[in-house]
Structure formats: structure tokens, C-alpha cells
Coordinates of C-alpha atoms in Angstrom, one line a residue:
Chain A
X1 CA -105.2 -72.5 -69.7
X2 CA -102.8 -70.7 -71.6
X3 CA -99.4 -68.8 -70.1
X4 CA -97.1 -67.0 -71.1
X5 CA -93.8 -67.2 -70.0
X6 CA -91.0 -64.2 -70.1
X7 CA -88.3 -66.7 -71.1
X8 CA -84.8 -66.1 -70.1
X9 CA -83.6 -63.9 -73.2
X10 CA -81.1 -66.1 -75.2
X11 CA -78.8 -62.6 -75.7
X12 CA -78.2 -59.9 -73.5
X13 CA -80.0 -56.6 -73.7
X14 CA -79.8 -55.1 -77.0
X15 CA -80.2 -51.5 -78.1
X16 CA -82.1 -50.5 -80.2
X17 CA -82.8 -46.5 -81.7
X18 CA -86.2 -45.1 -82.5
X19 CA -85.8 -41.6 -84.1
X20 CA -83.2 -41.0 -82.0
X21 CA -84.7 -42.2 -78.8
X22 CA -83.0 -45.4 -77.1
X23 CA -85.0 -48.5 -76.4
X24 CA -83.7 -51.6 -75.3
X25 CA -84.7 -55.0 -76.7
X26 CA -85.6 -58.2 -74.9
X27 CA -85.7 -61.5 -76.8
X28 CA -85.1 -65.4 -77.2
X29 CA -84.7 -65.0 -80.9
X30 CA -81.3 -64.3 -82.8
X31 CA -83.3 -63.7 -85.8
X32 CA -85.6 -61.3 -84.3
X33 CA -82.9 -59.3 -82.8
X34 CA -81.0 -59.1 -86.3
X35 CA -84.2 -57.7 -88.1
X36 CA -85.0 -55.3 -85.3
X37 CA -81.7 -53.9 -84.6
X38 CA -81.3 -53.7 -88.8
X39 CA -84.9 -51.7 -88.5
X40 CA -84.1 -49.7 -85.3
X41 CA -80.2 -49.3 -85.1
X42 CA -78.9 -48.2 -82.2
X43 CA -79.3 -44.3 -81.5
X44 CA -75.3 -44.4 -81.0
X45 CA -72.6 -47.0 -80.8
X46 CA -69.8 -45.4 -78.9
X47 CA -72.5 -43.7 -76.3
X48 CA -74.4 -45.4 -74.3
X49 CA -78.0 -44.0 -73.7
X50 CA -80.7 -44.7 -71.1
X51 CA -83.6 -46.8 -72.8
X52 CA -86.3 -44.2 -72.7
X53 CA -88.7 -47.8 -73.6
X54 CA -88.6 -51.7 -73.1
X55 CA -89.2 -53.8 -75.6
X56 CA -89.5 -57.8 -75.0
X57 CA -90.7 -60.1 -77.8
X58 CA -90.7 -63.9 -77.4
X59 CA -91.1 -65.9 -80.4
X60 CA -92.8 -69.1 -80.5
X61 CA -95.1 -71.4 -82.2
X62 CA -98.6 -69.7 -83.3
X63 CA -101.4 -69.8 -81.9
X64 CA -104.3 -72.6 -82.1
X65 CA -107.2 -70.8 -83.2
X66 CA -109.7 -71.7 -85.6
X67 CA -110.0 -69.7 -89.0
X68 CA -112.9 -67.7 -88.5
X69 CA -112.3 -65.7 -91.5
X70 CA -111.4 -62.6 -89.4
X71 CA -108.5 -60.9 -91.2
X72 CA -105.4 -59.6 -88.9
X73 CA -103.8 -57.6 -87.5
X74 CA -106.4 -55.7 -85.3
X75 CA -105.6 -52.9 -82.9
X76 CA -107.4 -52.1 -80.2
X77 CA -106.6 -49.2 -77.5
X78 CA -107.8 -47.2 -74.6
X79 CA -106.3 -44.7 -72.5
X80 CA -102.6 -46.1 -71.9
X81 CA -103.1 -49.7 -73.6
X82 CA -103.0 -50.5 -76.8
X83 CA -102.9 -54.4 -77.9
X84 CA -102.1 -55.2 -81.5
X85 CA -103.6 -58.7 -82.5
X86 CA -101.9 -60.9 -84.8
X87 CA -104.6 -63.6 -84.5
X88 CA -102.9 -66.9 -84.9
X89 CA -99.0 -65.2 -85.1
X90 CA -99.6 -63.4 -81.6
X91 CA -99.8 -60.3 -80.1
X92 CA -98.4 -57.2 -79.0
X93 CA -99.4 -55.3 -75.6
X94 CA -98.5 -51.6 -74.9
X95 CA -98.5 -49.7 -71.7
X96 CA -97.6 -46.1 -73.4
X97 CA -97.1 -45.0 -69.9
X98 CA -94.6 -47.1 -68.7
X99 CA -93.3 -47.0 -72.0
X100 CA -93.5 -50.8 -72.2
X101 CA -93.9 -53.2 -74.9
X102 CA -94.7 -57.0 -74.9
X103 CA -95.6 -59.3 -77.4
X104 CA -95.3 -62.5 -78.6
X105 CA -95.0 -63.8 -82.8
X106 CA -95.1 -66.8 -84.4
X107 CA -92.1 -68.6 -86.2
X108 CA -94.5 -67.8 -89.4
X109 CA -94.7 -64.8 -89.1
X110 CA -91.0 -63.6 -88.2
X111 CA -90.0 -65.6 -91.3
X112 CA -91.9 -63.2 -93.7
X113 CA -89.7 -60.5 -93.5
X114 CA -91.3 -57.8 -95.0
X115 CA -94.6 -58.4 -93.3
X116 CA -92.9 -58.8 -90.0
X117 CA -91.2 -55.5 -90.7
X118 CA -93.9 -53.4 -91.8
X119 CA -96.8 -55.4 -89.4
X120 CA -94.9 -55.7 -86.7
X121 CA -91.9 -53.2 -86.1
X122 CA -93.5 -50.2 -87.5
X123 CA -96.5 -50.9 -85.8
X124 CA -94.3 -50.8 -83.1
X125 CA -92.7 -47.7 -83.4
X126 CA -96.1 -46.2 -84.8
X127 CA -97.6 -46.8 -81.4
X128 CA -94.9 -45.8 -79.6
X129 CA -93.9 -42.7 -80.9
X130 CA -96.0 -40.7 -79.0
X131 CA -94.5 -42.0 -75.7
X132 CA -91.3 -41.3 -76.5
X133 CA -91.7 -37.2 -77.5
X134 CA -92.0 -38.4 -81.2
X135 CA -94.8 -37.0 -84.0
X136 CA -95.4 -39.0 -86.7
X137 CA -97.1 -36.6 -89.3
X138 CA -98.5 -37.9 -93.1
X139 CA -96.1 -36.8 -95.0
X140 CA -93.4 -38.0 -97.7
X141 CA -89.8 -37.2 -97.6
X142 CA -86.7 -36.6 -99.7
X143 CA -83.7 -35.7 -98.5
X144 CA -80.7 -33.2 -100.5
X145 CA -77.8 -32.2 -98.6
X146 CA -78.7 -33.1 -95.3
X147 CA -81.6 -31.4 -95.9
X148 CA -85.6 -32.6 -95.9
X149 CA -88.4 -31.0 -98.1
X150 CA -91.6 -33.0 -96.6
X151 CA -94.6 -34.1 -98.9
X152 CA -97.9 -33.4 -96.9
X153 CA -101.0 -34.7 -98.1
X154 CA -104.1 -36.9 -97.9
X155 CA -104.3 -40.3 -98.6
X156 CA -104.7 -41.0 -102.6
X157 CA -103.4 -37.2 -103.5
X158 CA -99.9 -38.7 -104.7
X159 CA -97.3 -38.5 -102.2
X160 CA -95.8 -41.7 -102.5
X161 CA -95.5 -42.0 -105.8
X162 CA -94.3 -38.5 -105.9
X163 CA -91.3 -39.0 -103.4
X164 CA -90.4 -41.7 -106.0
X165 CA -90.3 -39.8 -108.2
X166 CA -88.2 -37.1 -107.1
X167 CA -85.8 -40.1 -105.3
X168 CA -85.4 -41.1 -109.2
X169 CA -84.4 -37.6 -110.0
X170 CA -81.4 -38.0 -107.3
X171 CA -83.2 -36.8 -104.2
X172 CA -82.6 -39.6 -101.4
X173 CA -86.0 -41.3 -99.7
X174 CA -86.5 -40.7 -96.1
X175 CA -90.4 -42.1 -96.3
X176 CA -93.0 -42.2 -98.3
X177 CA -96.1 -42.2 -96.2
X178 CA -95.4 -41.0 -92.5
X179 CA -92.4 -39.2 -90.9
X180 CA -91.0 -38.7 -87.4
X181 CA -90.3 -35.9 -86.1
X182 CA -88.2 -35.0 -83.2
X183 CA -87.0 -32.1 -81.2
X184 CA -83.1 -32.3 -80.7
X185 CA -80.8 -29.4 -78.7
X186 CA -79.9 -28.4 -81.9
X187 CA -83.2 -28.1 -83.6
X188 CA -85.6 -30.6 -85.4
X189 CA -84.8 -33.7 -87.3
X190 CA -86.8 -35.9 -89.6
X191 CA -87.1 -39.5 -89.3
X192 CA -87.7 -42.5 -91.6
X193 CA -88.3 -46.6 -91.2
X194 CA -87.4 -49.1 -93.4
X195 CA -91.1 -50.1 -94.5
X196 CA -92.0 -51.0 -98.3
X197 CA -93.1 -48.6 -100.2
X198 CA -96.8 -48.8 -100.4
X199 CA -98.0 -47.8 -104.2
X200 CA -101.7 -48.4 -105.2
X201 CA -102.0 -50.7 -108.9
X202 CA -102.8 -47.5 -111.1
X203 CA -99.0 -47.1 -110.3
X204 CA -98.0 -48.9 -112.7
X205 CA -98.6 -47.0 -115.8
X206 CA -96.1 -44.2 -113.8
X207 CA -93.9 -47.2 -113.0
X208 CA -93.7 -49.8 -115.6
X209 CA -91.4 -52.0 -113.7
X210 CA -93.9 -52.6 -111.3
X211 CA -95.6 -54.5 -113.4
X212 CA -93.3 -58.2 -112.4
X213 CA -95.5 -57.5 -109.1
X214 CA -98.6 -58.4 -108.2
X215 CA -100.2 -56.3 -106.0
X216 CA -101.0 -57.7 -102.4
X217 CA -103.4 -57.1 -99.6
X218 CA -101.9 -53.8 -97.5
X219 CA -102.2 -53.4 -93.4
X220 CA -105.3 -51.5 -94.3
X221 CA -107.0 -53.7 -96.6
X222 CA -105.9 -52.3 -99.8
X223 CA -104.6 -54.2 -102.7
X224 CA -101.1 -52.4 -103.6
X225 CA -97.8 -52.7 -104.4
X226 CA -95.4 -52.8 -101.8
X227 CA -92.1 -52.7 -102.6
X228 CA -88.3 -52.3 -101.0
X229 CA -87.8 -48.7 -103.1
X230 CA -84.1 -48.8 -101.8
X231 CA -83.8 -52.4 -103.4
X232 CA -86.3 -52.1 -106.3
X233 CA -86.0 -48.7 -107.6
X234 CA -82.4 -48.4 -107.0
X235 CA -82.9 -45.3 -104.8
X236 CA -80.9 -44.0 -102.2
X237 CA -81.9 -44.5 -98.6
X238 CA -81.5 -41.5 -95.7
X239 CA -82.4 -42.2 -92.5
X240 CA -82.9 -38.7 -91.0
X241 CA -82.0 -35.3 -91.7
X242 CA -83.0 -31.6 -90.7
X243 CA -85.8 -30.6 -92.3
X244 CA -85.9 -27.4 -94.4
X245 CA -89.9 -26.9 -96.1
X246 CA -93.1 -28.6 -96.2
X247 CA -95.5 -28.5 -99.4
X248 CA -98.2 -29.0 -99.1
X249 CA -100.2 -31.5 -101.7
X250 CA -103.5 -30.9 -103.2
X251 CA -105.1 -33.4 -106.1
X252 CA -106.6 -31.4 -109.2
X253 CA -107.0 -33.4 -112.4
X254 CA -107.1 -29.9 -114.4
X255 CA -103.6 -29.9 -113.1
X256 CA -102.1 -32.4 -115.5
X257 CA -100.6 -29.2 -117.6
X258 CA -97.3 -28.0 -116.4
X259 CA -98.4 -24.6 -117.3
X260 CA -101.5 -25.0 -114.6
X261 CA -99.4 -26.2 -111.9
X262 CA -97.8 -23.5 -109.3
X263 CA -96.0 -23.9 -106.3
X264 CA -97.3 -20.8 -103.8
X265 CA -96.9 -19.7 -100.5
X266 CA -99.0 -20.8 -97.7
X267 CA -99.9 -20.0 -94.2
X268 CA -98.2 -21.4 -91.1
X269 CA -101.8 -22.3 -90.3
X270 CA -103.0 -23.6 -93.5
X271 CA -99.8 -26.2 -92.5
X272 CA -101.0 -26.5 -89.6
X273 CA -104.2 -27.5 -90.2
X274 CA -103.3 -29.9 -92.5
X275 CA -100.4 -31.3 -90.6
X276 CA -103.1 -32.1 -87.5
X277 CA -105.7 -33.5 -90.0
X278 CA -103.9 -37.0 -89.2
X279 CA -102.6 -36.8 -86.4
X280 CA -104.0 -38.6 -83.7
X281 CA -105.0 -36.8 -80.4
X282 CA -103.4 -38.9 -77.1
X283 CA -105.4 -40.5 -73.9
X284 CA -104.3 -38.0 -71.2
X285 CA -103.2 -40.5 -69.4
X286 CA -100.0 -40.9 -71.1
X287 CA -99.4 -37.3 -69.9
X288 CA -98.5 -33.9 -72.0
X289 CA -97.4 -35.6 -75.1
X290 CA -100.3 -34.1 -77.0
X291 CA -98.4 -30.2 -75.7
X292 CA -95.0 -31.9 -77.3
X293 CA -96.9 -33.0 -80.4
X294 CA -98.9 -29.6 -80.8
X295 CA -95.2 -28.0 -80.2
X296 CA -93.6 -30.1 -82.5
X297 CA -96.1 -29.1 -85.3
X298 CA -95.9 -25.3 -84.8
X299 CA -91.9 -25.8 -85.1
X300 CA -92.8 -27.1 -88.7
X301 CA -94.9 -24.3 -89.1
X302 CA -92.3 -22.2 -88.8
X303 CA -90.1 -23.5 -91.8
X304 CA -91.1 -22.0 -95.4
X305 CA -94.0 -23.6 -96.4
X306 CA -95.7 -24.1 -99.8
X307 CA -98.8 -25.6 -101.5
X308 CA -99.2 -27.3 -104.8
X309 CA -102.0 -28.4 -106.9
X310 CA -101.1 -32.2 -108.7
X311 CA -102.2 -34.0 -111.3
X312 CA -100.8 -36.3 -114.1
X313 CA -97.7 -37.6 -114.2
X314 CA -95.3 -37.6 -110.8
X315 CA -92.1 -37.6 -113.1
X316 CA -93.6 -34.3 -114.9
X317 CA -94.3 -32.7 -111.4
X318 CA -90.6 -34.0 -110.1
X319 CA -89.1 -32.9 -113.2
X320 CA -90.5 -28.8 -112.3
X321 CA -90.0 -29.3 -108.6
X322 CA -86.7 -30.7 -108.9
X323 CA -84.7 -27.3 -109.4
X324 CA -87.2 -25.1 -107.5
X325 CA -86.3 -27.3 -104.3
X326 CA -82.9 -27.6 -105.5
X327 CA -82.2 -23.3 -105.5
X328 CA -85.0 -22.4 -103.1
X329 CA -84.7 -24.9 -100.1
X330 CA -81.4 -27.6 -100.7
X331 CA -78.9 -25.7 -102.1
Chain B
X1 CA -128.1 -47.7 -63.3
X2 CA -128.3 -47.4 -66.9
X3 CA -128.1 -43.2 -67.7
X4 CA -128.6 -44.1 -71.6
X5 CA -131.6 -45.6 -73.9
X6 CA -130.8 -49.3 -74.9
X7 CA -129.1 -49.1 -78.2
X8 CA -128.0 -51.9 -80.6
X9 CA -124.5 -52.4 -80.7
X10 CA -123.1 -51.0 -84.2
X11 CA -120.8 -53.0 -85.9
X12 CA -117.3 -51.5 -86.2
X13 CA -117.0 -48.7 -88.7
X14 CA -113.7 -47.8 -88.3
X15 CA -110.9 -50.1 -90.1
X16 CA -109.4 -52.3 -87.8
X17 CA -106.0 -51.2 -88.0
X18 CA -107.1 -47.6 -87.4
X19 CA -106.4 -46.3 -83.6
X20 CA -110.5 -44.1 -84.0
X21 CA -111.2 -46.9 -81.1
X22 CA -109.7 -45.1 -78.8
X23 CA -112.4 -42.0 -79.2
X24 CA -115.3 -44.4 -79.3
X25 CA -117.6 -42.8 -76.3
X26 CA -118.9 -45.5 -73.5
X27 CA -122.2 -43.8 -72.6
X28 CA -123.4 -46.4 -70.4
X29 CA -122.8 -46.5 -66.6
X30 CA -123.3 -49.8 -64.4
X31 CA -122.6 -50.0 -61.0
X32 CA -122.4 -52.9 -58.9
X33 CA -122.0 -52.8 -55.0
X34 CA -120.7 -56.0 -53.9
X35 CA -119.1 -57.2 -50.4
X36 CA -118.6 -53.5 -49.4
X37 CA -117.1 -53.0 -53.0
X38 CA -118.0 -50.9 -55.8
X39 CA -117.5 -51.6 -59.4
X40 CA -118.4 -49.5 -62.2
X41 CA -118.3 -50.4 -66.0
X42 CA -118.2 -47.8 -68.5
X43 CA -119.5 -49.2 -71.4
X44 CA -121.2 -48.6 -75.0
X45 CA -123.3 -51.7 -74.7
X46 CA -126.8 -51.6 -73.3
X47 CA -126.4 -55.7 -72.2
X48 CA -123.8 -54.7 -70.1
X49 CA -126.0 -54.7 -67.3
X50 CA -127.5 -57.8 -67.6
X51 CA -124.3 -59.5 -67.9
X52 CA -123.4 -58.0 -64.7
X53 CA -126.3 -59.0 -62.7
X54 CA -125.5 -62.7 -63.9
X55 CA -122.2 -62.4 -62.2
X56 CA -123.5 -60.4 -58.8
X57 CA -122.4 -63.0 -56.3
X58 CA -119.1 -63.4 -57.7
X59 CA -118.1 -60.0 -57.2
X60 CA -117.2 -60.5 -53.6
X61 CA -114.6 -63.1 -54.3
X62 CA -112.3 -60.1 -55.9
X63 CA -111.8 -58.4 -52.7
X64 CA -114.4 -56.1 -50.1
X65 CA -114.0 -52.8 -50.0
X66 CA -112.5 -52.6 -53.1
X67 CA -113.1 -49.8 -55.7
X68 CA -112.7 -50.6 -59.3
X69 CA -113.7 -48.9 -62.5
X70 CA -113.6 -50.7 -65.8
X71 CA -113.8 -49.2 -69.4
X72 CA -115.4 -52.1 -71.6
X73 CA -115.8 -51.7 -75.5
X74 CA -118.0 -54.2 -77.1
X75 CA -118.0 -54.9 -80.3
X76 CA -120.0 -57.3 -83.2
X77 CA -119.1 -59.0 -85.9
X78 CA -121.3 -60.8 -88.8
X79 CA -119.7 -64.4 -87.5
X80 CA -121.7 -67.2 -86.6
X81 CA -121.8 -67.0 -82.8
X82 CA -119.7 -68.7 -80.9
X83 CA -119.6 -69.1 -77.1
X84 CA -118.3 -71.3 -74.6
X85 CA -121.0 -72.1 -72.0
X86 CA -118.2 -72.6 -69.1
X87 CA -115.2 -70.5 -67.8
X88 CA -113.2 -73.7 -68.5
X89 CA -114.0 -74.4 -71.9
X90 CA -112.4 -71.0 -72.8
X91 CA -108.8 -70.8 -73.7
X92 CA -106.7 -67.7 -72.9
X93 CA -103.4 -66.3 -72.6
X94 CA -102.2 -63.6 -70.3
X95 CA -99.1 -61.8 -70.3
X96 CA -97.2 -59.6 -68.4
X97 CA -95.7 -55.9 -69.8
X98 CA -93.8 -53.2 -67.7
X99 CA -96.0 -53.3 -64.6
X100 CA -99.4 -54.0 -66.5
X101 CA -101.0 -57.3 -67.1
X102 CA -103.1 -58.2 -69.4
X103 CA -105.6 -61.6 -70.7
X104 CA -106.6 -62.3 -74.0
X105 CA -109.6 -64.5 -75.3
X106 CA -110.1 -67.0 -78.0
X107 CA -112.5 -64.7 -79.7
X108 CA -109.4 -62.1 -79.2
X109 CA -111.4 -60.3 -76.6
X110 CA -109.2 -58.6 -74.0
X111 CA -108.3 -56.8 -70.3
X112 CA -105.8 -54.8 -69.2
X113 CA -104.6 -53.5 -66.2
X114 CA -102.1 -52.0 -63.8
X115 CA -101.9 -53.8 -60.5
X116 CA -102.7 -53.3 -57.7
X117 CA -105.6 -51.7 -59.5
X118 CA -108.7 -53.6 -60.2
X119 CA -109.6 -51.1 -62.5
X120 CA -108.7 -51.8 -66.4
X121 CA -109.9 -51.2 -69.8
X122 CA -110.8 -54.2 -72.6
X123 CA -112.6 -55.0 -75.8
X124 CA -115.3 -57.6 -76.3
X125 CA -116.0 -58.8 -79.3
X126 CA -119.3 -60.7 -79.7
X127 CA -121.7 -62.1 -81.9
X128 CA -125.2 -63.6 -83.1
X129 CA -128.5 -62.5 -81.3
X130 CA -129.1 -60.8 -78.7
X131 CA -129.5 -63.6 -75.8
X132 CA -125.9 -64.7 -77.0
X133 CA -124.6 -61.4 -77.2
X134 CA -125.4 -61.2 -73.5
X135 CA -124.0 -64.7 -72.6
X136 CA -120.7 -63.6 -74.1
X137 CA -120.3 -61.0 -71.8
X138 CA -121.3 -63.3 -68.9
X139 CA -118.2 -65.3 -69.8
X140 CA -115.8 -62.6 -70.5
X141 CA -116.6 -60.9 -67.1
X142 CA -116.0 -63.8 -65.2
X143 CA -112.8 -64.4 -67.1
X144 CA -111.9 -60.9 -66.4
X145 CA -112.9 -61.8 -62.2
X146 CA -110.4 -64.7 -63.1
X147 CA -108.1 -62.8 -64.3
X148 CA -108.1 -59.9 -61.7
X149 CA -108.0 -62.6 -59.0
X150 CA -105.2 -64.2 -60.1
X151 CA -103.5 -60.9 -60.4
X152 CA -104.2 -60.1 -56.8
X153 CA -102.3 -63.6 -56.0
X154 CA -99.2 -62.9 -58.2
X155 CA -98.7 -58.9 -58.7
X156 CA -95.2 -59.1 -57.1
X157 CA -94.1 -62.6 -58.7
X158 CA -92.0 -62.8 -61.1
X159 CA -93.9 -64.2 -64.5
X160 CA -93.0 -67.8 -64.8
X161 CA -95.4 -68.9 -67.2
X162 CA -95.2 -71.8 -69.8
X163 CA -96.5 -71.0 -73.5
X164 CA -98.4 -74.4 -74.2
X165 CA -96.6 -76.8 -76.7

């Protein structure tokens, strides 16, 4: 039999920030404590804060388990639990109402950064969000003054490769695929993690430089790109800001003509509908957090927003948006 | 009691990263009185039952008078089966997070709960025909009994466990 053992951490307890909420970190690992508090800093470093979660990750040798061809990570939930499967690099076990989460990774694994960032941490504060009175919606970010114009849309419409494009035109990128979003005393803020940027291989005829890379097998199961945009592309990073509009994305390949595209007016429900499209409804037993996130949404809701038919070329559609934004919503 | 028609277990639809498993309905119901104790599975596999049946006597070493409900998930795969025929044979790992506890499989089947509940949720993945199918639940419910038996022991220990060299 197999135990685990909560080994005596070789650091004290760390802090560690989450959109703005304080967890504290557990581990025997000085690298693992480096990456994480590099992916999570601290919410403040003057004030202390109560650790609204635990975190405690032990890292160890892998796991001896055949290679049934099964391909990791696997996640698996009900109700409060959630377990996130690394197969032969470990696991991660969640109890969103205790706010609790343990795991254990292999050597292997922590040594591929990127993986270990974007498998691993994100995953961890994908999972957790909810717990701690945070909504992750599907939407890209860019970020002007302080201020946050969000890119909502479906998977495959664009959005990442339109943030990009913008962040190339100046605009600073807060995420590309999903955003946090938080209620503070002073209003909302918008939240971003340190994971690659995830562009599909057709990206490359927008993106030329991409083409050094070789396209890799995604969380998902998609072959794409993924890429360090702060590193890569040169792009500046922000890390949260208030946010000021949503548009709202639509795909139309008649829309390749600059003269076809507009940017128009939309509902607070046409937002919301979309908005809730991906979001995830919560096991009740984690208690009112599907209220917060349903509050949380209407609060978006409330900010101008737009919609927009895309197609062709993300530098054509930054290059119109860019002043629009810029007057209209950043100034 | 089974309340639903047998069905044949679907394999997985949803992409294994996605969190839809959480919304996947467990329409069948077995109960099993054992020792003054109740247990009821919730469950989206028809064998369920079977497997329970196979473990009847063992139910009373949990505790009596002891109510417990469990939410079991089963799932296939297309693998070649593979299934220990003993308890022994089976390696697993269990870990301890907050106040919950939790085992994990070799297969990476799994249970979860809070003690001093015996009642928990987990995912079983299994494979091959159906007579195999049903012997891999056997096992994973009796490592589950394990599991919860051990918990009983230890709930208020502190976790002193040694991850194998």
C-alpha cells in the first residue's frame, strides 16, 4: 500500500494571492514555492491577510503506473470534490468547501515549467475560483490606463489572437482566454494568470513569427501554439485592472471587409447570456457562490457593452478598434 | 432496488479536462441494509447492484447503525481490461486535504469523503465485458470499505504517511 505523507514543509507558510484573495502555501519544495508565489504573488506585502484557502503540495518522485496509453491530466468532480489526475506526475484533491487543496507532483513534472504552470497552477486557481467569490468568465483582455475592455466570445471566434493583436498595437495583455473577476469595496476588478498564450496553427499566417514553433498538444487535446506573449511577442503584461466595456465577438467570414465590420450596441442581456454560456453552474454544496457569480455577471452587465462581427485579419480589426476603444472607453 | 431499466454504460463524451462530469445524472438507486446499517449508492451504472450484493457481508465491518450515502460515477474506456482479482494486489494512495480524505486506484479510480461521514462521492473507471465490468466494481467497493474503515481508525490522527521510495 501506498501513503502519503504531509511532510514537514521545508519553508514556513507562504502567501500566496489569487485575484486578490489570500491563500497560503504549504510545501517541501523551494522550487515549487518560487514558481507559485511568481504565478500567485502575494495579494499584499506590507498587509497581512487571512488565507481565505490552503494550499499544500508535496513533490516527489512519480508515480509507478504502467502506460496504458490514457493521456493526462483528467478531472473528475462531484458536489464539493474535485480531483485533478496527473496520472504518473500525481494528483490534486479539492474540497471547495473547506477551501482546501492537496496534491502531490512529480520531480518531472515541476521541472517543465510551463506545463507545470498552465497544468497545474491555473488548474488550480480555475477550480478554485469559485470558492473563493471569484468568476472566471471566457473572455480576452487588454488593458489602457488602468482600464479593461474584455473580449467575449466562443471558442474558435478569434479572441486570442485578437487580444494579440491589439497588445501589439500598445494595449497591455491581461488574458487571452479566461478572466477573473472580483467584487472589491471599491467596485469590480479584472484579473489575469501567467498562462501561455494558446493560438491554434492557422495562427501563423497572422503571426509569422510563430512559425520557429511547433505546435504542441494543449490541456484540451488540441494541437496549438502556446506561447509566453509577454516574452515572445514583446507585449506588455497587466495583472488586473478595473474594467470599463465588454464586446462582444461574433465570427462572420463576410466580415473580412473593413467596410462590413461595425461595432454596435448590445443588450445587458444579450451580455449576459453570452457571458453565462461558459460559465459553469456550482454543486450547492459549496454554498451561494452560484448568487455571487450570477451577481458578479449582472455587474458586467452594467458596463457599456458592444458586439462585433470578425473576420480576416486580427491586425485589420485592432487597427479600427484601436481608437474606438481608445476615445470611447480608455481615454 | 434498482428504479431505472439496465442501461449500458456510455463511454465518456465529455473531454476529460472539462468539469460537464459534475452534471452527469446517477439514476440508479441501491440500497443495502447491513448490521442495522443502511447504505445507498447513487449511481449511473446498472451493475452497481450486483457488485454490491458481492460485498453484502462486508458491510457490517464498517460500523452498525450507520447511515451512509455514496454518489459513484462509473465510467469505460476502450482499454484492454485490467483487474486485480484480490484487494491486495491493488495499489493505492490516499491522502488527506482540509478535513476530507480521499483514496485513489491504480486504474485512477477514486473516493472521497468528509469524516466522520461514511458518506462520499468517487469515479470508477472500468473496462472490457460486462462480467469484468462488474468484478471491477467488486474490487473498488471493497477498497472503498478499506478505505472508510481505516478512516474510522484515524479521523483525528494526524497524517503520518510515507510516500513509497
Amino acid at each position: 500500500m501506498i501513503e502519503f505523507r504531509r511532510m514537514a514543509p521545508a519553508m514556513d507558510t507562504i502567501p500566496l494571492g489569487v485575484a486578490g484573495a489570500a491563500l497560503s502555501l504549504h510545501t517541501n519544495s523551494v522550487q515549487l514555492a518560487e514558481l507559485a508565489a511568481e504565478f500567485f504573488p502575494p495579494v499584499s506585502a506590507s498587509v497581512p491577510h487571512a488565507p481565505q484557502a490552503t494550499l499544500t503540495l508535496v513533490v516527489d518522485k512519480g508515480r509507478k503506473e504502467s502506460d496504458d496509453g490514457r493521456s493526462f491530466p483528467v478531472f473528475r468532480g462531484r458536489n464539493e470534490f474535485v480531483h485533478a489526475d496527473y496520472g504518473r506526475d500525481g494528483s490534486l484533491w479539492f474540497d471547495l468547501k473547506a477551501r482546501a487543496v492537496s496534491g502531490i507532483v512529480s520531480h518531472d513534472l515541476l521541472a517543465e515549467t510551463m506545463r507545470f504552470r498552465s497544468a497545474v497552477l491555473a488548474v488550480i486557481a480555475g477550480v478554485l475560483a469559485p470558492a473563493l467569490g471569484l468568476t472566471g468568465v471566457h473572455a480576452g483582455c487588454v488593458v489602457r490606463n488602468g482600464k479593461a475592455v474584455m473580449l467575449a466570445a466562443a471558442s474558435g471566434v478569434g479572441k486570442s489572437t485578437l487580444t494579440l493583436a491589439l497588445a501589439l498595437r500598445g494595449w497591455s495583455l491581461l488574458s487571452d482566454d479566461w478572466t477573473f473577476v472580483t467584487a472589491l469595496p471599491t467596485g469590480l476588478q479584472v484579473w489575469g494568470m501567467q498562462t501561455p498564450l494558446k493560438l491554434l496553427p492557422d495562427a501563423v499566417r497572422y503571426f509569422p513569427d510563430l512559425s520557429a514553433l511547433s505546435p504542441k498538444e494543449s490541456l484540451n487535446g488540441e494541437m496549438a501554439f502556446e506561447v509566453d506573449p509577454w516574452i515572445f511577442f514583446h507585449v506588455d503584461r497587466a495583472t488586473h485592472a478595473t474594467p470599463a466595456a465588454v464586446i462582444l465577438l461574433e465570427r462572420d467570414p463576410n466580415s473580412c471587409q473593413a467596410s462590413r465590420r461595425q461595432i454596435e450596441r448590445c443588450t445587458p442581456e444579450e451580455t449576459r447570456t453570452r457571458l453565462f454560456s461558459d460559465i459553469e453552474e456550482q454543486p450547492a454544496e459549496i454554498g451561494g457562490i452560484n448568487d455571487c457569480q450570477s451577481s458578479l455577471i449582472d455587474q458586467l452587465c452594467a458596463l457599456p457593452c458592444y458586439k462585433m462581427r470578425i473576420g480576416g485579419h486580427p491586425a485589420a480589426i485592432a487597427a479600427e478598434l484601436n481608437p474606438i476603444l481608445t476615445e470611447r472607453l480608455c481615454g | 432496488m434498482v428504479e431505472a431499466r439496465s442501461l449500458a454504460i456510455a463511454p465518456v463524451e465529455f473531454a476529460a479536462t472539462d468539469m460537464l462530469h459534475r452534471r452527469v445524472p446517477l439514476r440508479h438507486r441501491c440500497e443495502l441494509g447491513a448490521g442495522g446499517s443502511l447504505f445507498v449508492i447513487k449511481t449511473d451504472s446498472p451493475l452497481m447492484e450486483e457488485a454490491l450484493n458481492a460485498l453484502a457481508g462486508r458491510m457490517e465491518v464498517i460500523a452498525p447503525n450507520y447511515d451512509a450515502q455514496w454518489e459513484i460515477s462509473v465510467e469505460a474506456s476502450d482499454r484492454a481490461a485490467h483487474f486485480p482479482d484480490a484487494v491486495q494486489t491493488e495499489s493505492f494512495e490516499t491522502f488527506c486535504f482540509g478535513p476530507s480524505r480521499s483514496v485513489r486506484m491504480g486504474a485512477g479510480s477514486w473516493f472521497a469523503h468528509t469524516p466522520p461521514s461514511m458518506s462520499g462521492v468517487g469515479f470508477v473507471m472500468v473496462n472490457g465485458n460486462e462480467c469484468q465490468r462488474t468484478l471491477q466494481l467488486v474490487v473498488y467497493l471493497k477498497m472503498v470499505l478499506c478505505f472508510l474503515v481505516d478512516s474510522g481508525t484515524t479521523a483525528n490522527s494526524a497524517v503520518e504517511c510515507e510516500v513509497s521510495a
